Structure formats: C-alpha cells, structure tokens
PDB file of C-alpha atoms and ligand atoms in Angstrom:
ATOM      1  CA  MET G   9      -2.215 -77.106  60.965  1.00 57.00           C
ATOM      2  CA  GLY G  10       0.035 -79.325  59.871  1.00 63.00           C
ATOM      3  CA  LYS G  11       2.687 -78.710  58.100  1.00 66.00           C
ATOM      4  CA  ILE G  12       1.764 -79.715  55.088  1.00 64.00           C
ATOM      5  CA  THR G  13      -1.278 -77.487  55.219  1.00 62.00           C
ATOM      6  CA  ARG G  14       0.674 -74.860  55.820  1.00 68.00           C
ATOM      7  CA  ALA G  15       2.698 -75.750  52.581  1.00 64.00           C
ATOM      8  CA  LEU G  16      -0.278 -76.073  50.298  1.00 61.00           C
ATOM      9  CA  MET G  17      -1.840 -73.217  51.557  1.00 66.00           C
ATOM     10  CA  LYS G  18       1.545 -70.721  50.873  1.00 68.00           C
ATOM     11  CA  ALA G  19       1.289 -72.313  47.750  1.00 62.00           C
ATOM     12  CA  ALA G  20      -2.247 -71.341  46.638  1.00 61.00           C
ATOM     13  CA  GLU G  21      -1.127 -68.193  48.246  1.00 65.00           C
ATOM     14  CA  GLU G  22       1.839 -67.430  45.632  1.00 64.00           C
ATOM     15  CA  ARG G  23      -0.044 -68.997  42.889  1.00 57.00           C
ATOM     16  CA  ILE G  24      -3.190 -66.698  43.016  1.00 55.00           C
ATOM     17  CA  GLU G  25      -0.179 -63.588  43.764  1.00 60.00           C
ATOM     18  CA  HIS G  26       1.455 -64.664  40.869  1.00 54.00           C
ATOM     19  CA  MET G  27      -1.462 -64.911  38.768  1.00 50.00           C
ATOM     20  CA  GLU G  28      -2.579 -61.475  39.792  1.00 51.00           C
ATOM     21  CA  LYS G  29       0.523 -59.814  38.750  1.00 52.00           C
ATOM     22  CA  ALA G  30       0.366 -61.529  35.760  1.00 46.00           C
ATOM     23  CA  ILE G  31      -3.472 -60.556  35.226  1.00 44.00           C
ATOM     24  CA  GLN G  32      -1.832 -56.802  35.495  1.00 47.00           C
ATOM     25  CA  ILE G  33       0.843 -57.504  33.018  1.00 41.00           C
ATOM     26  CA  LYS G  34      -1.965 -58.424  30.565  1.00 44.00           C
ATOM     27  CA  GLU G  35      -3.989 -55.203  31.722  1.00 44.00           C
ATOM     28  CA  TYR G  36      -1.493 -53.789  31.124  1.00 42.00           C
ATOM     29  CA  ASP G  37      -0.151 -54.812  28.224  1.00 44.00           C
ATOM     30  CA  GLN G  38      -3.661 -53.757  26.045  1.00 45.00           C
ATOM     31  CA  PHE G  39      -3.217 -50.053  26.752  1.00 48.00           C
ATOM     32  CA  VAL G  40      -1.924 -48.226  24.137  1.00 53.00           C
ATOM     33  CA  ALA G  41      -1.149 -45.287  26.248  1.00 58.00           C
ATOM     34  CA  ARG G  42       1.837 -45.403  27.562  1.00 58.00           C
ATOM     35  CA  LYS G  43       3.518 -42.962  30.473  1.00 62.00           C
ATOM     36  CA  MET G  44       7.155 -43.278  30.226  1.00 61.00           C
ATOM     37  CA  ASP G  45       8.613 -40.291  31.873  1.00 68.00           C
ATOM     38  CA  ASN G  46       6.835 -38.220  35.185  1.00 71.00           C
ATOM     39  CA  SER G  47       5.833 -35.295  33.471  1.00 80.00           C
ATOM     40  CA  LEU G  48       2.125 -33.741  34.039  1.00 90.00           C
ATOM     41  CA  ILE G  49       1.231 -34.461  30.362  1.00 93.00           C
ATOM     42  CA  ASP G  50      -1.890 -37.013  30.197  1.00 94.00           C
ATOM     43  CA  ALA G  51      -1.464 -40.473  28.473  1.00 91.00           C
ATOM     44  CA  ARG G  52      -3.664 -40.240  26.085  1.00 93.00           C
ATOM     45  CA  ILE G  53      -1.267 -37.736  24.284  1.00 94.00           C
ATOM     46  CA  ILE G  54       0.518 -40.435  22.607  1.00 94.00           C
ATOM     47  CA  ALA G  55       2.643 -39.315  19.496  1.00 95.00           C
ATOM     48  CA  TYR G  56       4.783 -37.385  23.651  1.00 94.00           C
ATOM     49  CA  PHE G  57       4.727 -41.102  25.111  1.00 92.00           C
ATOM     50  CA  ASP G  58       5.418 -43.688  22.071  1.00 91.00           C
ATOM     51  CA  PRO G  59       6.077 -41.826  18.935  1.00 92.00           C
ATOM     52  CA  LYS G  60       6.266 -45.408  17.605  1.00 90.00           C
ATOM     53  CA  SER G  61       2.967 -46.691  18.503  1.00 89.00           C
ATOM     54  CA  VAL G  62       0.472 -47.905  15.661  1.00 87.00           C
ATOM     55  CA  ILE G  63      -1.691 -44.521  17.119  1.00 90.00           C
ATOM     56  CA  SER G  64       1.230 -42.373  16.320  1.00 94.00           C
ATOM     57  CA  GLU G  65       1.432 -43.809  12.691  1.00 93.00           C
ATOM     58  CA  GLN G  66      -2.096 -42.318  12.107  1.00 94.00           C
ATOM     59  CA  TYR G  67      -0.811 -39.010  13.411  1.00 96.00           C
ATOM     60  CA  LYS G  68       1.903 -39.144  11.052  1.00 96.00           C
ATOM     61  CA  ILE G  69      -0.195 -39.705   8.207  1.00 95.00           C
ATOM     62  CA  LEU G  70      -2.582 -37.099   9.506  1.00 95.00           C
ATOM     63  CA  THR G  71       0.817 -34.653   9.518  1.00 95.00           C
ATOM     64  CA  THR G  72       2.605 -35.673   5.785  1.00 93.00           C
ATOM     65  CA  ASN G  73      -1.840 -35.195   3.930  1.00 91.00           C
ATOM     66  CA  LEU G  74      -1.973 -31.856   6.125  1.00 90.00           C
ATOM     67  CA  LEU G  75       1.606 -30.509   4.742  1.00 84.00           C
ATOM     68  CA  SER G  76       0.853 -32.372   1.063  1.00 83.00           C
ATOM     69  CA  SER G  77      -2.054 -30.751   0.418  1.00 72.00           C
ATOM     70  CA  ASN G  78      -1.404 -27.212  -0.406  1.00 63.00           C
ATOM     71  CA  ASN G  79      -2.269 -27.634  -3.666  1.00 63.00           C
ATOM     72  CA  ASN G  80      -2.034 -23.525  -4.683  1.00 70.00           C
ATOM     73  CA  LYS G  81      -2.832 -22.167  -1.422  1.00 75.00           C
ATOM     74  CA  PRO G  82      -0.026 -23.231   1.767  1.00 79.00           C
ATOM     75  CA  MET G  83      -1.865 -24.314   4.412  1.00 89.00           C
ATOM     76  CA  LYS G  84      -0.558 -22.471   7.295  1.00 95.00           C
ATOM     77  CA  VAL G  85      -3.244 -21.999   9.897  1.00 97.00           C
ATOM     78  CA  ILE G  86      -5.513 -24.616  11.017  1.00 97.00           C
ATOM     79  CA  LEU G  87      -8.867 -25.263  13.229  1.00 98.00           C
ATOM     80  CA  LEU G  88     -10.166 -28.261  14.739  1.00 98.00           C
ATOM     81  CA  THR G  89     -13.637 -27.958  15.329  1.00 98.00           C
ATOM     82  CA  SER G  90     -16.015 -31.045  14.735  1.00 98.00           C
ATOM     83  CA  SER G  91     -20.132 -31.130  15.072  1.00 97.00           C
ATOM     84  CA  ILE G  92     -21.249 -31.547  19.236  1.00 97.00           C
ATOM     85  CA  HIS G  93     -19.136 -31.238  22.698  1.00 96.00           C
ATOM     86  CA  SER G  94     -16.528 -34.160  23.602  1.00 96.00           C
ATOM     87  CA  GLU G  95     -15.032 -36.014  20.153  1.00 97.00           C
ATOM     88  CA  GLY G  96     -11.817 -35.464  20.673  1.00 97.00           C
ATOM     89  CA  LYS G  97     -11.059 -32.446  19.150  1.00 98.00           C
ATOM     90  CA  THR G  98      -8.368 -31.195  21.770  1.00 98.00           C
ATOM     91  CA  ILE G  99      -6.578 -34.592  21.862  1.00 97.00           C
ATOM     92  CA  THR G 100      -6.414 -34.707  18.397  1.00 98.00           C
ATOM     93  CA  SER G 101      -4.704 -31.191  18.472  1.00 98.00           C
ATOM     94  CA  LEU G 102      -2.371 -31.837  20.563  1.00 98.00           C
ATOM     95  CA  ASN G 103      -1.386 -35.413  19.247  1.00 98.00           C
ATOM     96  CA  LEU G 104      -0.703 -33.277  15.644  1.00 98.00           C
ATOM     97  CA  ALA G 105       0.179 -29.925  16.985  1.00 98.00           C
ATOM     98  CA  ILE G 106       3.468 -32.681  18.502  1.00 97.00           C
ATOM     99  CA  THR G 107       3.940 -34.665  15.405  1.00 97.00           C
ATOM    100  CA  MET G 108       3.807 -31.449  13.231  1.00 97.00           C
ATOM    101  CA  SER G 109       6.912 -30.404  15.810  1.00 97.00           C
ATOM    102  CA  ARG G 110       8.531 -33.409  15.213  1.00 95.00           C
ATOM    103  CA  ALA G 111       8.407 -33.202  10.758  1.00 93.00           C
ATOM    104  CA  VAL G 112      11.883 -33.505   9.078  1.00 89.00           C
ATOM    105  CA  HIS G 113      11.622 -30.215   9.089  1.00 90.00           C
ATOM    106  CA  LYS G 114      11.175 -29.003  12.361  1.00 93.00           C
ATOM    107  CA  PRO G 115       8.741 -26.330  11.702  1.00 96.00           C
ATOM    108  CA  LYS G 116       7.711 -24.172  14.160  1.00 97.00           C
ATOM    109  CA  ILE G 117       4.212 -24.748  15.430  1.00 98.00           C
ATOM    110  CA  LEU G 118       1.681 -22.440  17.771  1.00 98.00           C
ATOM    111  CA  LEU G 119      -1.225 -24.146  19.081  1.00 98.00           C
ATOM    112  CA  ILE G 120      -4.479 -22.226  20.095  1.00 98.00           C
ATOM    113  CA  ASP G 121      -6.312 -23.575  22.943  1.00 98.00           C
ATOM    114  CA  ALA G 122      -9.569 -21.176  21.306  1.00 98.00           C
ATOM    115  CA  ASP G 123     -12.330 -23.133  23.081  1.00 98.00           C
ATOM    116  CA  LEU G 124     -12.549 -19.289  25.101  1.00 98.00           C
ATOM    117  CA  ARG G 125     -15.929 -21.358  27.091  1.00 96.00           C
ATOM    118  CA  LYS G 126     -14.562 -24.362  27.821  1.00 94.00           C
ATOM    119  CA  GLY G 127     -11.476 -25.218  27.179  1.00 96.00           C
ATOM    120  CA  LYS G 128      -9.225 -28.097  28.673  1.00 96.00           C
ATOM    121  CA  MET G 129      -6.294 -28.349  26.464  1.00 97.00           C
ATOM    122  CA  MET G 130      -3.790 -27.168  29.999  1.00 97.00           C
ATOM    123  CA  ARG G 131      -5.277 -29.574  31.558  1.00 96.00           C
ATOM    124  CA  TYR G 132      -4.185 -31.516  28.953  1.00 97.00           C
ATOM    125  CA  LEU G 133      -0.797 -30.857  28.870  1.00 96.00           C
ATOM    126  CA  GLY G 134      -0.130 -30.680  33.323  1.00 95.00           C
ATOM    127  CA  ILE G 135       0.158 -26.726  33.018  1.00 95.00           C
ATOM    128  CA  LYS G 136      -1.191 -23.576  34.148  1.00 94.00           C
ATOM    129  CA  GLN G 137      -1.031 -20.069  32.686  1.00 95.00           C
ATOM    130  CA  GLU G 138      -3.483 -17.860  33.506  1.00 95.00           C
ATOM    131  CA  LYS G 139      -3.221 -15.188  31.182  1.00 97.00           C
ATOM    132  CA  GLY G 140      -4.174 -15.813  27.151  1.00 98.00           C
ATOM    133  CA  LEU G 141      -6.736 -15.505  24.435  1.00 98.00           C
ATOM    134  CA  SER G 142      -9.060 -13.551  25.431  1.00 98.00           C
ATOM    135  CA  GLU G 143      -6.426 -11.348  26.745  1.00 98.00           C
ATOM    136  CA  VAL G 144      -5.020 -10.585  24.307  1.00 98.00           C
ATOM    137  CA  LEU G 145      -8.064  -9.807  22.196  1.00 98.00           C
ATOM    138  CA  ASN G 146      -9.803  -7.882  24.919  1.00 97.00           C
ATOM    139  CA  GLY G 147      -6.820  -5.834  25.096  1.00 97.00           C
ATOM    140  CA  GLN G 148      -5.423  -6.446  28.745  1.00 97.00           C
ATOM    141  CA  ALA G 149      -1.804  -8.786  27.130  1.00 97.00           C
ATOM    142  CA  SER G 150      -0.119  -8.672  23.889  1.00 97.00           C
ATOM    143  CA  PHE G 151       0.710 -12.017  21.766  1.00 98.00           C
ATOM    144  CA  LYS G 152       4.213 -12.586  22.964  1.00 97.00           C
ATOM    145  CA  ASP G 153       3.696 -11.582  26.630  1.00 95.00           C
ATOM    146  CA  VAL G 154       1.076 -15.063  26.320  1.00 97.00           C
ATOM    147  CA  LEU G 155       3.197 -16.888  24.386  1.00 98.00           C
ATOM    148  CA  PHE G 156       4.375 -20.787  26.522  1.00 97.00           C
ATOM    149  CA  ASN G 157       6.622 -22.677  25.635  1.00 94.00           C
ATOM    150  CA  LEU G 158       6.438 -26.227  26.669  1.00 92.00           C
ATOM    151  CA  ASP G 159       8.893 -28.417  27.171  1.00 88.00           C
ATOM    152  CA  ILE G 160       8.761 -29.813  23.938  1.00 93.00           C
ATOM    153  CA  ASP G 161      10.705 -28.539  21.113  1.00 93.00           C
ATOM    154  CA  HIS G 162       9.587 -26.005  17.959  1.00 96.00           C
ATOM    155  CA  LEU G 163       6.298 -25.683  19.710  1.00 97.00           C
ATOM    156  CA  THR G 164       4.508 -23.743  21.530  1.00 98.00           C
ATOM    157  CA  PHE G 165       1.236 -23.031  23.273  1.00 98.00           C
ATOM    158  CA  MET G 166      -1.820 -20.366  23.980  1.00 98.00           C
ATOM    159  CA  ALA G 167      -4.042 -20.895  26.613  1.00 98.00           C
ATOM    160  CA  PRO G 168      -7.830 -19.512  26.262  1.00 98.00           C
ATOM    161  CA  GLY G 169      -7.656 -17.398  28.802  1.00 98.00           C
ATOM    162  CA  ALA G 170     -10.501 -15.750  31.103  1.00 98.00           C
ATOM    163  CA  VAL G 171     -13.891 -17.313  30.329  1.00 97.00           C
ATOM    164  CA  PRO G 172     -14.995 -13.416  28.358  1.00 97.00           C
ATOM    165  CA  PRO G 173     -18.638 -12.975  28.651  1.00 97.00           C
ATOM    166  CA  ASN G 174     -18.722 -12.684  24.837  1.00 95.00           C
ATOM    167  CA  PRO G 175     -16.718 -15.034  23.779  1.00 97.00           C
ATOM    168  CA  ALA G 176     -18.235 -14.736  19.866  1.00 97.00           C
ATOM    169  CA  GLU G 177     -17.715 -11.548  19.515  1.00 97.00           C
ATOM    170  CA  LEU G 178     -14.180 -11.103  20.451  1.00 97.00           C
ATOM    171  CA  LEU G 179     -13.633 -14.345  18.154  1.00 98.00           C
ATOM    172  CA  ALA G 180     -15.364 -12.377  15.203  1.00 98.00           C
ATOM    173  CA  SER G 181     -12.446  -9.197  17.108  1.00 98.00           C
ATOM    174  CA  ASP G 182      -9.575  -7.227  14.196  1.00 98.00           C
ATOM    175  CA  ALA G 183      -8.074  -8.168  17.080  1.00 98.00           C
ATOM    176  CA  MET G 184      -8.462 -11.813  16.190  1.00 98.00           C
ATOM    177  CA  LYS G 185      -7.160 -11.433  12.419  1.00 98.00           C
ATOM    178  CA  GLU G 186      -4.158  -9.296  13.608  1.00 98.00           C
ATOM    179  CA  LEU G 187      -3.388 -12.065  16.234  1.00 98.00           C
ATOM    180  CA  LEU G 188      -3.474 -14.503  13.656  1.00 98.00           C
ATOM    181  CA  ASN G 189      -1.402 -12.286  11.502  1.00 98.00           C
ATOM    182  CA  GLU G 190       1.175 -11.891  13.920  1.00 98.00           C
ATOM    183  CA  ALA G 191       1.088 -16.328  14.475  1.00 98.00           C
ATOM    184  CA  LYS G 192       1.662 -16.520  10.581  1.00 98.00           C
ATOM    185  CA  SER G 193       4.648 -14.163  10.819  1.00 97.00           C
ATOM    186  CA  MET G 194       6.744 -16.232  14.187  1.00 98.00           C
ATOM    187  CA  PHE G 195       5.238 -19.621  13.266  1.00 98.00           C
ATOM    188  CA  ASP G 196       5.472 -22.013  10.270  1.00 97.00           C
ATOM    189  CA  TYR G 197       2.180 -23.544  11.562  1.00 97.00           C
ATOM    190  CA  VAL G 198      -0.819 -22.292  13.658  1.00 98.00           C
ATOM    191  CA  LEU G 199      -3.567 -25.355  15.065  1.00 98.00           C
ATOM    192  CA  ILE G 200      -6.143 -23.426  16.911  1.00 98.00           C
ATOM    193  CA  ASP G 201      -8.355 -25.907  19.065  1.00 98.00           C
ATOM    194  CA  ALA G 202     -11.830 -24.143  18.668  1.00 98.00           C
ATOM    195  CA  PRO G 203     -15.657 -25.783  19.756  1.00 97.00           C
ATOM    196  CA  PRO G 204     -17.858 -27.919  18.480  1.00 97.00           C
ATOM    197  CA  VAL G 205     -19.923 -26.502  15.392  1.00 98.00           C
ATOM    198  CA  ILE G 206     -23.779 -26.993  15.574  1.00 97.00           C
ATOM    199  CA  PRO G 207     -24.196 -24.992  20.054  1.00 96.00           C
ATOM    200  CA  VAL G 208     -21.873 -22.609  19.553  1.00 97.00           C
ATOM    201  CA  THR G 209     -20.810 -20.024  16.480  1.00 97.00           C
ATOM    202  CA  ASP G 210     -17.023 -19.727  17.262  1.00 98.00           C
ATOM    203  CA  ALA G 211     -15.962 -22.325  15.146  1.00 98.00           C
ATOM    204  CA  VAL G 212     -17.921 -20.959  11.934  1.00 98.00           C
ATOM    205  CA  ILE G 213     -16.421 -17.521  13.310  1.00 98.00           C
ATOM    206  CA  LEU G 214     -12.861 -18.683  13.509  1.00 98.00           C
ATOM    207  CA  GLY G 215     -13.391 -20.666  10.434  1.00 97.00           C
ATOM    208  CA  GLY G 216     -13.740 -17.582   8.268  1.00 96.00           C
ATOM    209  CA  MET G 217      -9.853 -16.510   8.758  1.00 97.00           C
ATOM    210  CA  VAL G 218      -7.408 -20.285   8.480  1.00 97.00           C
ATOM    211  CA  ASP G 219      -6.750 -21.706   5.941  1.00 95.00           C
ATOM    212  CA  GLY G 220      -8.922 -24.823   6.107  1.00 95.00           C
ATOM    213  CA  SER G 221     -10.895 -26.942   8.935  1.00 97.00           C
ATOM    214  CA  LEU G 222     -11.049 -30.734  10.397  1.00 97.00           C
ATOM    215  CA  MET G 223     -13.669 -31.675  11.119  1.00 97.00           C
ATOM    216  CA  VAL G 224     -12.940 -34.170  14.462  1.00 97.00           C
ATOM    217  CA  VAL G 225     -15.867 -36.952  14.231  1.00 97.00           C
ATOM    218  CA  GLN G 226     -16.374 -39.828  16.712  1.00 96.00           C
ATOM    219  CA  ALA G 227     -17.572 -42.607  15.742  1.00 93.00           C
ATOM    220  CA  GLY G 228     -19.835 -45.268  17.194  1.00 91.00           C
ATOM    221  CA  ARG G 229     -21.619 -42.090  18.225  1.00 92.00           C
ATOM    222  CA  THR G 230     -21.485 -38.684  16.080  1.00 93.00           C
ATOM    223  CA  GLN G 231     -25.377 -39.453  13.933  1.00 94.00           C
ATOM    224  CA  ARG G 232     -24.683 -39.129  10.422  1.00 94.00           C
ATOM    225  CA  GLY G 233     -27.321 -35.957  10.799  1.00 96.00           C
ATOM    226  CA  MET G 234     -25.128 -33.858  12.887  1.00 96.00           C
ATOM    227  CA  VAL G 235     -21.901 -34.460  10.871  1.00 96.00           C
ATOM    228  CA  ASP G 236     -24.105 -33.270   7.422  1.00 96.00           C
ATOM    229  CA  ARG G 237     -25.400 -30.269   9.696  1.00 97.00           C
ATOM    230  CA  ALA G 238     -21.686 -29.473  11.426  1.00 97.00           C
ATOM    231  CA  ALA G 239     -20.699 -29.391   7.092  1.00 97.00           C
ATOM    232  CA  GLU G 240     -23.611 -26.867   6.068  1.00 97.00           C
ATOM    233  CA  LEU G 241     -22.950 -24.573   8.849  1.00 97.00           C
ATOM    234  CA  LEU G 242     -18.933 -24.154   7.773  1.00 97.00           C
ATOM    235  CA  HIS G 243     -19.885 -24.664   3.761  1.00 96.00           C
ATOM    236  CA  GLN G 244     -22.002 -21.033   4.726  1.00 96.00           C
ATOM    237  CA  GLY G 245     -19.534 -19.474   7.056  1.00 96.00           C
ATOM    238  CA  HIS G 246     -17.150 -20.049   3.572  1.00 96.00           C
ATOM    239  CA  VAL G 247     -15.051 -22.372   5.413  1.00 96.00           C
ATOM    240  CA  LYS G 248     -12.910 -25.044   3.575  1.00 95.00           C
ATOM    241  CA  ILE G 249     -13.694 -29.067   4.663  1.00 95.00           C
ATOM    242  CA  LEU G 250      -9.436 -30.236   4.793  1.00 94.00           C
ATOM    243  CA  GLY G 251     -11.127 -33.851   5.806  1.00 94.00           C
ATOM    244  CA  HIS G 252     -13.004 -36.228   8.590  1.00 95.00           C
ATOM    245  CA  VAL G 253     -10.748 -37.539  11.608  1.00 96.00           C
ATOM    246  CA  LEU G 254     -12.400 -40.288  13.117  1.00 95.00           C
ATOM    247  CA  THR G 255     -11.561 -40.870  16.690  1.00 95.00           C
ATOM    248  CA  GLY G 256     -13.006 -44.203  18.998  1.00 91.00           C
ATOM    249  CA  ILE G 257     -12.037 -46.969  16.615  1.00 86.00           C
ATOM    250  CA  GLU G 258     -10.923 -49.772  17.580  1.00 78.00           C
ATOM    251  CA  TYR G 259      -9.164 -51.555  14.872  1.00 70.00           C
ATOM    252  CA  PHE G 260      -7.105 -55.367  14.804  1.00 68.00           C
ATOM    253  CA  VAL G 261      -3.504 -54.744  13.604  1.00 63.00           C
ATOM    254  CA  PRO G 262      -1.466 -57.555  13.335  1.00 64.00           C
ATOM    255  CA  GLU G 263       1.610 -58.466  14.490  1.00 64.00           C
ATOM    256  CA  TYR G 264       3.503 -57.530  12.202  1.00 64.00           C
ATOM    257  CA  ILE G 265       3.151 -54.656  11.794  1.00 58.00           C
ATOM    258  CA  TYR G 266       4.252 -53.827  15.361  1.00 58.00           C
ATOM    259  CA  ARG G 267       7.627 -55.600  14.589  1.00 59.00           C
ATOM    260  CA  TYR G 268       7.817 -53.329  11.986  1.00 57.00           C
ATOM    261  CA  LEU G 269       7.560 -49.627  13.889  1.00 51.00           C
TER     262      LEU G 269
HETATM  263  N1  ADP A  29      -8.471 -41.282  19.089  1.00 89.02           N
HETATM  264  C1  ADP A  29      -9.226 -41.457  19.925  1.00 89.02           C
HETATM  265  N2  ADP A  29     -10.163 -42.196  19.907  1.00 89.02           N
HETATM  266  C2  ADP A  29     -10.418 -43.254  21.386  1.00 89.02           C
HETATM  267  N3  ADP A  29     -11.130 -41.822  21.787  1.00 89.02           N
HETATM  268  C3  ADP A  29     -10.557 -40.540  21.850  1.00 89.02           C
HETATM  269  C4  ADP A  29      -9.888 -40.035  21.007  1.00 89.02           C
HETATM  270  N4  ADP A  29      -9.512 -38.700  20.625  1.00 89.02           N
HETATM  271  C5  ADP A  29     -10.299 -38.522  22.503  1.00 89.02           C
HETATM  272  N5  ADP A  29     -10.897 -39.099  23.215  1.00 89.02           N
HETATM  273  C6  ADP A  29     -11.234 -39.233  24.058  1.00 89.02           C
HETATM  274  O1  ADP A  29     -12.592 -38.407  24.294  1.00 89.02           O
HETATM  275  C7  ADP A  29     -12.830 -37.778  24.719  1.00 89.02           C
HETATM  276  C8  ADP A  29     -12.655 -35.989  24.485  1.00 89.02           C
HETATM  277  O2  ADP A  29     -12.428 -35.798  24.321  1.00 89.02           O
HETATM  278  P1  ADP A  29     -11.263 -34.193  23.905  1.00 89.02           P
HETATM  279  O3  ADP A  29     -10.225 -34.628  23.217  1.00 89.02           O
HETATM  280  O4  ADP A  29     -11.350 -33.622  25.270  1.00 89.02           O
HETATM  281  O5  ADP A  29     -12.908 -34.208  23.257  1.00 89.02           O
HETATM  282  P2  ADP A  29     -13.135 -32.351  22.792  1.00 89.02           P
HETATM  283  O6  ADP A  29     -12.793 -31.526  22.876  1.00 89.02           O
HETATM  284  O7  ADP A  29     -14.216 -32.793  21.654  1.00 89.02           O
HETATM  285  O8  ADP A  29     -14.401 -32.271  23.405  1.00 89.02           O
HETATM  286  C9  ADP A  29     -12.028 -38.014  25.595  1.00 89.02           C
HETATM  287  O9  ADP A  29     -12.358 -39.048  26.699  1.00 89.02           O
HETATM  288  C10 ADP A  29     -10.843 -38.838  24.886  1.00 89.02           C
HETATM  289  O10 ADP A  29     -10.235 -39.500  25.981  1.00 89.02           O
HETATM  290 MG1   MG A  30     -12.077 -29.782  23.655  1.00 89.02          MG
END
C-alpha cells in the first residue's frame, strides 16, 4: 500500500472517529436527564441532578400550586396515585418530594412508598432498607425505627417493607391513621406514593386518610375511560382530587427559555 493511500485511509478513519464522537455528543445532548455525581440515584430524578432544567421547573410549578392551594384546610398529607400501573407515580413523587424539600422555607418532607405490593422507590433512590411501612403497621417496628435519612436535606424516606399477605387490610387499619398522625407531628409535609386505583383498593383506602390526592396520567397511553373510572372510585371513597399531573409529554422549548433558566 502506497504512502498516499495509507494517509488517505488514516484520514478517513479519523474522520469516522470524529463523526462518531460528534454523533455521541449530539445524542447525549438530547438527553434531558443528566447524572452529575456518582450517587446511585436514578437519572430520571431530574429535580435532584438538574434543578435548573425545564423539567425541574415543571415540578417547581407543581410545588408552588400545591403549597399555595390551602384555601381552608392545609395540604399536609398528599397522596399520589394513577388509574393504572406505570404512569409515572414514583418518578413524580420523588421529583416532587425533592423539589418541595428545597422550597424557600425548607419544609421537612416525609416520602412514604406505600406501594406495599410493588414498591420501586428504593430502586430509583439506589438504597436498600428492609423494614418499612408494613412492619410499622403490623407492629414489628416503630415509626421512628424505619425512617431513612437520605443524603438530601429535609427529606426523609420510608420504605414499603416486606410484602404483606393483606396490604389493603393493613393500610385500612388504625395503625395507619396513627402512623400518619405521628408523621404530621414530625414533618411539614407527607407525600405518599400509592398503588394505582383501578386494579387494587389501596389508594382509595389511603385517600380517605389524606388531605388530597394527585392523579398521575400518562399522556398518549391511559384512556379517558380509565381516568374517569379512577376518578369515580376516588369520589366514592370521598377522596379529594387536587389535580392531575400529565407525564410522557413532549413539547418544544424555545431556546430563550433554556437561556433564561
Ligand atoms: N414525566 C415523565 N415523562 C416521561 N416518562 C415518565 C415520566 N415519569 C415517569 N416516566 C416513565 O414511566 C415509567 C413508569 O414510571 P414509574 O414512576 O415507575 O411509574 P408508576 O410508579 O406509576 O408505576 C418509567 O419508565 C418512567 O421512566
Ligand atoms: Mg410506582
């Protein structure tokens, strides 16, 4: 192979390498989720990693709306639920809890994973805690024993604990009411991540013990009939719906907004 041919091939290789890098950077740029430390927290908890992003701004708006919506009764205990599974309840609860904990007056927040059947919050937080809500409810642990201090100021977490044979019964017990009373005396706000409304009764049961409930709705997937049915079930249980949080929305953000943030 002649010198010139080799030089041309090398140049071509370098160009390909350069283009690959450029493509990678371009793809990276498209990700909204940015992990900026080596913690095990999931990159989708954007309020933690990137509090100035456009998405985090949406959680701030939600926080402001929630904190200012106390017309006659203060919203201290808030439930997050949805019609069906995987609509974004847990991701929303985590982002909201972090955003609330950073509000100007630095309220103390307790975030409870009350999905006793399929709680995934620990996975998103990158932590392990065996004892939690179910142990407190069945008398195997005390409330204070199972509080998990995250590395996030003003935010405390309670794991779901071992999967009990009777989740709905446990959640409906007086022990749950006592737990919430204790939580209210120690924290400014309590956020509860609950299972979905349609498949199981847990959310309606919990909804009767809280000040209000936020419904998470995944855009483009959950059918209107499902959302209506869930609202009907919550109304039957006298649960106050504070509003809906739409997830899975794609929208164009003009550059001047990025510059502003
Ligand atoms: N705001 C959002 N926009 C787009 N996708 C989301 C959003 N919130 C959550 N998701 C995605 O939805 C899926 C289910 O999220 P998760 O919070 O675990 O749901 P749930 O707790 O309702 O079962 C995940 O793949 C997550 O990445
Ligand atoms: Mg969940």
